[in-house]
mmCIF file of C-alpha atoms and ligand atoms in Angstrom:
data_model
loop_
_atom_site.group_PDB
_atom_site.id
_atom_site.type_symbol
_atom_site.label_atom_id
_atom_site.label_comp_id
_atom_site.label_asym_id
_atom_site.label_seq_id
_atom_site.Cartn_x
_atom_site.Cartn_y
_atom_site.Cartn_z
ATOM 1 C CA UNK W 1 38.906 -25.860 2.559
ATOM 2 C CA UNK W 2 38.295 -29.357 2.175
ATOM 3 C CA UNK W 3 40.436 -31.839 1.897
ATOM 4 C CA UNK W 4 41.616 -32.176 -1.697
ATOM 5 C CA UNK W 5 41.923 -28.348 -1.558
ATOM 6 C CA UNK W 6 44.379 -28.580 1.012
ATOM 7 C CA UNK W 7 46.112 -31.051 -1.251
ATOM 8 C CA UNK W 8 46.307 -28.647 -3.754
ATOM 9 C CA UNK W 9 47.320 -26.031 -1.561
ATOM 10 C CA UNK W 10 50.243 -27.964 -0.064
ATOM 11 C CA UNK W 11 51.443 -29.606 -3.831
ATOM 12 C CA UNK W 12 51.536 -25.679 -5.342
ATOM 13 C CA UNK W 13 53.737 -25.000 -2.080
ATOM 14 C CA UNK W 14 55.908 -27.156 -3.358
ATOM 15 C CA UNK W 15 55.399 -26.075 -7.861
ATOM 16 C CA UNK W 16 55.756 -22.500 -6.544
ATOM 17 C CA UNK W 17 58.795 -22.938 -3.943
ATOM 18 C CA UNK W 18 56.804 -21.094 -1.596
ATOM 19 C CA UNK W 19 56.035 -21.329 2.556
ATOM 20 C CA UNK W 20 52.353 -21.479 3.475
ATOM 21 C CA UNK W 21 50.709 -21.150 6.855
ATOM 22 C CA UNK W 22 50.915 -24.079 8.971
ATOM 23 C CA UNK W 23 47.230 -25.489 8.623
ATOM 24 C CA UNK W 24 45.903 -26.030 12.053
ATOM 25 C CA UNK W 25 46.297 -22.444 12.993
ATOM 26 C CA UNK W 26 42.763 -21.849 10.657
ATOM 27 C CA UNK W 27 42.022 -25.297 10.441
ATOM 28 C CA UNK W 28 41.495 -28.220 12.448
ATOM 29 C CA UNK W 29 41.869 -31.917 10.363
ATOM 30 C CA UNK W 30 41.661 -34.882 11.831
ATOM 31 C CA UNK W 31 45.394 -37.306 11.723
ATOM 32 C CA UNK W 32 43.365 -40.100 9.399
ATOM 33 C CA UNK W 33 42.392 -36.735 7.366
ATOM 34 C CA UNK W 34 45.470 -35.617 7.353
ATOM 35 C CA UNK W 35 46.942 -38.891 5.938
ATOM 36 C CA UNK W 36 44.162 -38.540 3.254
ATOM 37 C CA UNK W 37 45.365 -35.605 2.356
ATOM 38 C CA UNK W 38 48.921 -37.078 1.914
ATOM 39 C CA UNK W 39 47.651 -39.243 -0.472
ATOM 40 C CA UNK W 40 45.719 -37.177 -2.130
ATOM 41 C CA UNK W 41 48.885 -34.935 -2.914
ATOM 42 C CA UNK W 42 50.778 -38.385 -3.502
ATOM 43 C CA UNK W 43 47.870 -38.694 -6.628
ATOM 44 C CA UNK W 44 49.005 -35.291 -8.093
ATOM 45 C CA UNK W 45 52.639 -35.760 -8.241
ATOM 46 C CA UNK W 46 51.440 -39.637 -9.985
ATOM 47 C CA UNK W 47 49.531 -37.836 -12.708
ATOM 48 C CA UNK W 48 52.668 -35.338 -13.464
ATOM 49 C CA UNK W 49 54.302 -38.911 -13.975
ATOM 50 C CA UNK W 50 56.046 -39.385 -10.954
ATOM 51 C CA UNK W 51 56.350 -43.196 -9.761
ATOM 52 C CA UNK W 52 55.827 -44.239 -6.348
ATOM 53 C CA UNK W 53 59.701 -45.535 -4.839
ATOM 54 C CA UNK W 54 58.981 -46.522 -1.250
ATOM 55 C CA UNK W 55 57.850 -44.926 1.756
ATOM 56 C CA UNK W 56 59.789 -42.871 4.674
ATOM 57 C CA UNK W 57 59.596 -43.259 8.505
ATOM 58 C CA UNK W 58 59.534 -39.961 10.649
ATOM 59 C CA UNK W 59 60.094 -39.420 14.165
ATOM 60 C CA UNK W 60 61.977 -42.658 15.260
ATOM 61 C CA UNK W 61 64.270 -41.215 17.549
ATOM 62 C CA UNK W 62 64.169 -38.968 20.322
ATOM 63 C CA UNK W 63 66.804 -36.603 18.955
ATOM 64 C CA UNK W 64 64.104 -36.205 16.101
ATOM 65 C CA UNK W 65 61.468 -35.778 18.373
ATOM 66 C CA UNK W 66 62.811 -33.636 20.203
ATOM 67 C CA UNK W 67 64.263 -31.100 17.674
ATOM 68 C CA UNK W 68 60.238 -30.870 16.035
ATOM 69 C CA UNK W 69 58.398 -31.189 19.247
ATOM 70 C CA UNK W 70 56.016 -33.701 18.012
ATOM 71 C CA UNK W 71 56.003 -37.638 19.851
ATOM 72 C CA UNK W 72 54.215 -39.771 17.326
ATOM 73 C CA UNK W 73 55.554 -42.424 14.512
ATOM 74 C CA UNK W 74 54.701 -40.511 10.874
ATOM 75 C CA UNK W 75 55.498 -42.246 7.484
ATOM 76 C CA UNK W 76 54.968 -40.647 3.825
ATOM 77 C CA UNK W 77 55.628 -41.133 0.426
ATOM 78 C CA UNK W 78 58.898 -41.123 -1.935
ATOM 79 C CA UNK W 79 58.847 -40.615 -5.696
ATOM 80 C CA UNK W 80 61.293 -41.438 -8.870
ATOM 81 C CA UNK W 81 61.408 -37.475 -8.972
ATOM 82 C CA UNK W 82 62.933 -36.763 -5.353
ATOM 83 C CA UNK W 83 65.877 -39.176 -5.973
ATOM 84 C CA UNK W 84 69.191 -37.650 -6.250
ATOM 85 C CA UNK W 85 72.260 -40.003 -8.009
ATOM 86 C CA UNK W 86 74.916 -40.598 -4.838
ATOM 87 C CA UNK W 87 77.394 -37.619 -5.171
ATOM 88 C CA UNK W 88 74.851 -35.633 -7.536
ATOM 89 C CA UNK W 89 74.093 -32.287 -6.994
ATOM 90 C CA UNK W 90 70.759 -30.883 -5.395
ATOM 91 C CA UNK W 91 68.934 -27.947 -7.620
ATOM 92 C CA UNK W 92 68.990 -25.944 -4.549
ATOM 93 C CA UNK W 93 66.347 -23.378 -6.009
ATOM 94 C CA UNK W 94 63.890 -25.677 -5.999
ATOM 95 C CA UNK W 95 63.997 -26.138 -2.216
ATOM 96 C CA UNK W 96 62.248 -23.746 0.017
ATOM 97 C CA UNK W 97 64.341 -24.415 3.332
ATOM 98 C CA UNK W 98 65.965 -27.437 3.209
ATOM 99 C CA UNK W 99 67.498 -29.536 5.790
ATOM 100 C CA UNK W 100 69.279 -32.779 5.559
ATOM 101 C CA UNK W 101 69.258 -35.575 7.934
ATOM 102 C CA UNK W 102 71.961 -38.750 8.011
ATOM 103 C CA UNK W 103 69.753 -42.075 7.368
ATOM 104 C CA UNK W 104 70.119 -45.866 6.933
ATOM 105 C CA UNK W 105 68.168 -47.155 3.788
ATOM 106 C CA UNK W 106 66.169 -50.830 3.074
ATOM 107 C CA UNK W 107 65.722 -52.594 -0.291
ATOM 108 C CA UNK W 108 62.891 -54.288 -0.375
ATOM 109 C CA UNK W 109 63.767 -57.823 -1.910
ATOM 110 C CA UNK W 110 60.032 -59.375 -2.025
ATOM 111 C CA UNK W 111 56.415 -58.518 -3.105
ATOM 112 C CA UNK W 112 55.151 -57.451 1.022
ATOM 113 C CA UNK W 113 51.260 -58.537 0.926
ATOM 114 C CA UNK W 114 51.596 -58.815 5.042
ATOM 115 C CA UNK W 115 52.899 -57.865 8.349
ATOM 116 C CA UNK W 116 55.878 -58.657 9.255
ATOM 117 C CA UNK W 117 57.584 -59.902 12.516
ATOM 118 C CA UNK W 118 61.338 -58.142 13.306
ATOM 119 C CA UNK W 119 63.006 -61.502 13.049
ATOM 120 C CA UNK W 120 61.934 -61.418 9.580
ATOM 121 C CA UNK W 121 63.591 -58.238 8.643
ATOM 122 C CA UNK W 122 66.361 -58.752 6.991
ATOM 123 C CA UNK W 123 64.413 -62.201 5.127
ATOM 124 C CA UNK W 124 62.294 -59.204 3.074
ATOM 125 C CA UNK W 125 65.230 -57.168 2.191
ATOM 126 C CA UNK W 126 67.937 -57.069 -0.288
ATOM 127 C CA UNK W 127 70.055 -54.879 0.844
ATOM 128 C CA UNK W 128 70.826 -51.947 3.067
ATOM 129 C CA UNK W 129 72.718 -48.616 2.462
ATOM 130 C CA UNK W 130 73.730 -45.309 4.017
ATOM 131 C CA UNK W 131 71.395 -42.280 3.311
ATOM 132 C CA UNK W 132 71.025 -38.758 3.036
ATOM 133 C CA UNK W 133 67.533 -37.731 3.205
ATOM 134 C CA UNK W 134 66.602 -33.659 2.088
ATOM 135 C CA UNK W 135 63.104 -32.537 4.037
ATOM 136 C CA UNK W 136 61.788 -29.338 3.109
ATOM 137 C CA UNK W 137 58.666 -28.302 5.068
ATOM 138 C CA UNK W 138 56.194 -26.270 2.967
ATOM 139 C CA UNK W 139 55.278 -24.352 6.338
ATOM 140 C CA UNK W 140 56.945 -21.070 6.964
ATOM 141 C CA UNK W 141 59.253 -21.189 9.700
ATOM 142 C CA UNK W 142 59.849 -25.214 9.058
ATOM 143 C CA UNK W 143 57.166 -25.030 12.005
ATOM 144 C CA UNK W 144 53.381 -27.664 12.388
ATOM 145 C CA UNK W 145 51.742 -29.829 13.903
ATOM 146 C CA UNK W 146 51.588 -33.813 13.739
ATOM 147 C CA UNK W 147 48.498 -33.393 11.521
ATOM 148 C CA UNK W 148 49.880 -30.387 8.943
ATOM 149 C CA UNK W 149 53.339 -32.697 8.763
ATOM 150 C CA UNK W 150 51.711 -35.637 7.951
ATOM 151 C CA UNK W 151 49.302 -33.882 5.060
ATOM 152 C CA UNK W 152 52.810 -32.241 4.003
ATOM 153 C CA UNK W 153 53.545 -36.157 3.114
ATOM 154 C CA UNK W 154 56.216 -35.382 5.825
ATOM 155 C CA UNK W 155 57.926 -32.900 4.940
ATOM 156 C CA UNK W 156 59.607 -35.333 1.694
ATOM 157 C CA UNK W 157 61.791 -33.641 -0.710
ATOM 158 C CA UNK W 158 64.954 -35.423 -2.006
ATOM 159 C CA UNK W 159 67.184 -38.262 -1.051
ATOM 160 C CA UNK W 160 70.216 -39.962 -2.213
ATOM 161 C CA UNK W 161 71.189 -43.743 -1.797
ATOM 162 C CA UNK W 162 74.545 -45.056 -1.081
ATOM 163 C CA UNK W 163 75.900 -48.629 -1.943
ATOM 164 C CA UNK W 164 73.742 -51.465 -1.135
ATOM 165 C CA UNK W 165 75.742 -53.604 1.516
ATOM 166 C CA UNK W 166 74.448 -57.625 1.984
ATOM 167 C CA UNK W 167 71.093 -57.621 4.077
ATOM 168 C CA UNK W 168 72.611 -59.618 6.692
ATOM 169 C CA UNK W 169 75.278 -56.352 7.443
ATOM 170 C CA UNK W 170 75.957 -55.820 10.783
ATOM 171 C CA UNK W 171 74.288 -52.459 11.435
ATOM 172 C CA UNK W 172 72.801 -53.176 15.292
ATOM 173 C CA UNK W 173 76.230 -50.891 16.862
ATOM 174 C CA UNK W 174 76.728 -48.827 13.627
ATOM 175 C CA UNK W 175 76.889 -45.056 13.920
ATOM 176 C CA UNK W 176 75.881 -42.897 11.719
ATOM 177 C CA UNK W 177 77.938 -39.629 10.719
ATOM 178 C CA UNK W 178 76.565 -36.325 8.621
ATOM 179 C CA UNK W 179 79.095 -34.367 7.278
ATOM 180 C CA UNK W 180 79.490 -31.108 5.764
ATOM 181 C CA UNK W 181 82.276 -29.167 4.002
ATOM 182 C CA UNK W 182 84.319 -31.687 5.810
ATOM 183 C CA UNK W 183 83.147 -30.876 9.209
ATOM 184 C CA UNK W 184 81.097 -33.907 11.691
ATOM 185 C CA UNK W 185 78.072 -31.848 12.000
ATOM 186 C CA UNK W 186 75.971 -34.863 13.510
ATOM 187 C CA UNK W 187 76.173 -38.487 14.691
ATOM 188 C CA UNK W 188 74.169 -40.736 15.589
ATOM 189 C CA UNK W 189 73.900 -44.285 16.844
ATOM 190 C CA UNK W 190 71.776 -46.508 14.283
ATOM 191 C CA UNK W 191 69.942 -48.189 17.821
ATOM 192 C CA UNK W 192 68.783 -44.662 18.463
ATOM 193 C CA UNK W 193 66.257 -45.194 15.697
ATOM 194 C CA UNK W 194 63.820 -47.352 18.094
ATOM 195 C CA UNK W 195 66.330 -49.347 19.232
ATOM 196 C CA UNK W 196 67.024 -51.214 16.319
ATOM 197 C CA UNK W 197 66.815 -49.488 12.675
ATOM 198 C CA UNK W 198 64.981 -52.483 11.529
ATOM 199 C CA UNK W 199 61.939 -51.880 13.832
ATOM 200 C CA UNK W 200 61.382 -48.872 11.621
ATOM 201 C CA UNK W 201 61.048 -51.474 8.554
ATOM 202 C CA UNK W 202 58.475 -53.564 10.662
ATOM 203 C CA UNK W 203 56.609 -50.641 11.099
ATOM 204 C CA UNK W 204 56.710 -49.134 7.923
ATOM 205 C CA UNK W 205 55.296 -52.434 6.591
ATOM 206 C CA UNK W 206 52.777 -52.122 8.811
ATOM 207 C CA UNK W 207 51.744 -48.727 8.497
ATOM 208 C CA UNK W 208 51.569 -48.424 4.724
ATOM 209 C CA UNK W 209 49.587 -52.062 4.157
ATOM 210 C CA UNK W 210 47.314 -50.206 6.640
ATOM 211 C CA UNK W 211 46.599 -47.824 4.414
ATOM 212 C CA UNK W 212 46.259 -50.324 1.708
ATOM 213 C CA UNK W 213 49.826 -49.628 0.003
ATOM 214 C CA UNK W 214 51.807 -53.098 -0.323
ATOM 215 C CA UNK W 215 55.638 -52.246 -0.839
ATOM 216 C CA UNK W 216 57.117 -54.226 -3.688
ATOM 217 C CA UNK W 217 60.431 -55.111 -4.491
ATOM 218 C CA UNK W 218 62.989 -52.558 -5.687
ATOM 219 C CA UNK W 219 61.202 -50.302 -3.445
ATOM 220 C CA UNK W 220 62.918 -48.712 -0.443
ATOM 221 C CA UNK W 221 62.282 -47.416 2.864
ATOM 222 C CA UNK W 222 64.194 -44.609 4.856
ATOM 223 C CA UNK W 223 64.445 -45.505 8.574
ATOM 224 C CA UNK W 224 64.590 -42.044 9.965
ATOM 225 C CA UNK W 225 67.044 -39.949 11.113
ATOM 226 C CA UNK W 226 68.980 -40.712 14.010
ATOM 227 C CA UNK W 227 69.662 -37.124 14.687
ATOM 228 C CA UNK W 228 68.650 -33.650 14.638
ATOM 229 C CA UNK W 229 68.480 -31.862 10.662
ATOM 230 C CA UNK W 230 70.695 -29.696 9.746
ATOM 231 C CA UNK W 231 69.762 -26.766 7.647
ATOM 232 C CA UNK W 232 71.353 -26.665 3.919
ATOM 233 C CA UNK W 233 73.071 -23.770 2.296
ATOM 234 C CA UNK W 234 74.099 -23.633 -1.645
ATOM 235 C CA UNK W 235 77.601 -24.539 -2.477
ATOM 236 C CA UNK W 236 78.412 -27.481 0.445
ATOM 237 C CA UNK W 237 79.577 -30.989 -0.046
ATOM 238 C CA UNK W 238 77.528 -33.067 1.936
ATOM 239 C CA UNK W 239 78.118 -36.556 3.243
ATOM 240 C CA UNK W 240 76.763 -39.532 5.783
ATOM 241 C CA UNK W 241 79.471 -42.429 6.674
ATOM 242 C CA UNK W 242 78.994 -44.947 8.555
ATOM 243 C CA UNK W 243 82.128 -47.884 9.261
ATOM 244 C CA UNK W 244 79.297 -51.047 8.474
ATOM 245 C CA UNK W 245 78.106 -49.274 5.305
ATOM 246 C CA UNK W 246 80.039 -46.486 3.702
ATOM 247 C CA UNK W 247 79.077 -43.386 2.096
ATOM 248 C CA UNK W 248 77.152 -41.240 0.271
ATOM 249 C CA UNK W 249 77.441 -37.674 -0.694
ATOM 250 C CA UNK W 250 76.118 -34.771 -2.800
ATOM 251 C CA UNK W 251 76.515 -31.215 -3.748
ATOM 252 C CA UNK W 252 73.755 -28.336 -3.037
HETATM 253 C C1 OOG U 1 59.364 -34.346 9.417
HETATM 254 C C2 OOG U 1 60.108 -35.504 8.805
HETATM 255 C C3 OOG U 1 60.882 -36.302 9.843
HETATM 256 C C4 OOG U 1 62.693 -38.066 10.165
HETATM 257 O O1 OOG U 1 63.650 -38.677 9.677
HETATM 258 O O2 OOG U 1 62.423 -38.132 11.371
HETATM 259 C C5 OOG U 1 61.900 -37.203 9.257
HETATM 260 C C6 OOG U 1 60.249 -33.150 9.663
HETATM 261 O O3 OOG U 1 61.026 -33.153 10.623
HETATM 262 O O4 OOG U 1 60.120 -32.174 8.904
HETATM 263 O O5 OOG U 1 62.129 -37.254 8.077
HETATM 264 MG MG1 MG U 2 63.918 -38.381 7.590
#
């Protein structure tokens, strides 16, 4: 297959609610080929309509890490189409697997045409918020490899944005909580996400201008979670608190 095929092989996955072999076990692609591929599937969802809303960070804590096996930094693509309204309710049929994991959300307050330094973090945003974010691998099993993950524009599905809070909130000792039915399921410290949330945002900056995407304001970026995914059944309530930032919920 090349690589556009792939695309198109991954973005019916997702039209057809359907698993798909994990690529690598017939076919070897590069990580820069992979991340073609990503965009390539990005292109399709833009001509169905679908507008580009930021980017998400994967893998930026070890309890991530661990859970999927893999050790490297991934970032992919969010659309108008995978946001949920905070305490909406998720068209679970349209989900293969899902899992949701507890996250901390930027808002990007200026036009980024460069890199950016951490000190400058919070300068570039206007505001921060509590997350949920909904992956749902297109692999059967929930089971890859760096490179099929990162083709699978990381496993992106759905996500739902609390409150914004001031830019300048305190989040360096926050913890973040993932609840469901009214159980703590997860928690998480927001410094488990390289040390310092923010970091992610440097990175994510970096990353995507790489690639030749400058993030604009109104666009956001999801930090990554802070702790393992849990796995998503029809019918819950599902929330993430955290004490600097509030809440956010929604219904499967
Ligand atoms: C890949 C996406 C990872 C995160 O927050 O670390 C991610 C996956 O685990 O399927 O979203
Ligand atoms: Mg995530």
């Amino acid at each position: 297959m090349n690589l556009n095929e792939i695309a198109s092989t991954l973005d019916q996955a997702v039209l057809a609610v359907n698993a798909i072999p994990q690529l690598h076990l017939n076919e070897k692609i590069s990580l820069h080929e992979a991340y073609q591929v990503q965009e390539l599937g990005l292109k399709k969802r833009m001509e169905r309509g679908e507008v580009l809303t930021g980017v998400k960070m994967g893998f930026t804590s070890e309890a991530k890490r661990i859970q999927m096996g893999l050790d490297d930094l991934i970032w992919g693509g969010l659309t108008d189409k995978m946001e949920l309204a905070n305490g909406g309710k998720l068209d679970f049929p349209s989900f293969i697997h899902p899992r949701v994991e507890p996250e901390i959300a930027f808002l990007i307050g200026r036009d980024i045409n460069a890199p950016i330094q951490l000190e400058e973090a919070t300068k570039v945003i206007d505001g921060v918020a509590v997350a949920l974010e909904i992956i749902d691998s297109r692999y059967e099993n929930f089971k890859f490899s760096l490179e099929d993950v990162v083709a699978d524009n990381c496993s992106s599905a759905a996500y739902v944005l609390g409150k914004w809070n001031s830019p300048t909130s305190e989040i360096q000792e926050d913890v973040l909580e993932l609840w469901i039915d009214g159980e703590l399921v997860q928690q998480g410290e927001a410094k488990a996400i390289m040390g310092n949330p923010y970091r992610s945002l440097v990175d994510a900056i970096r990353l995507s201008l790489k690639s030749g995407l400058n993030l604009k304001k109104g666009q956001i970026v999801l930090a990554g979670a802070a702790t393992p995914a849990v796995y998503l059944q029809a019918g819950q309530t599902i929330s993430c608190k955290s004490i600097a930032l509030g809440e956010v919920n929604m219904l499967t």
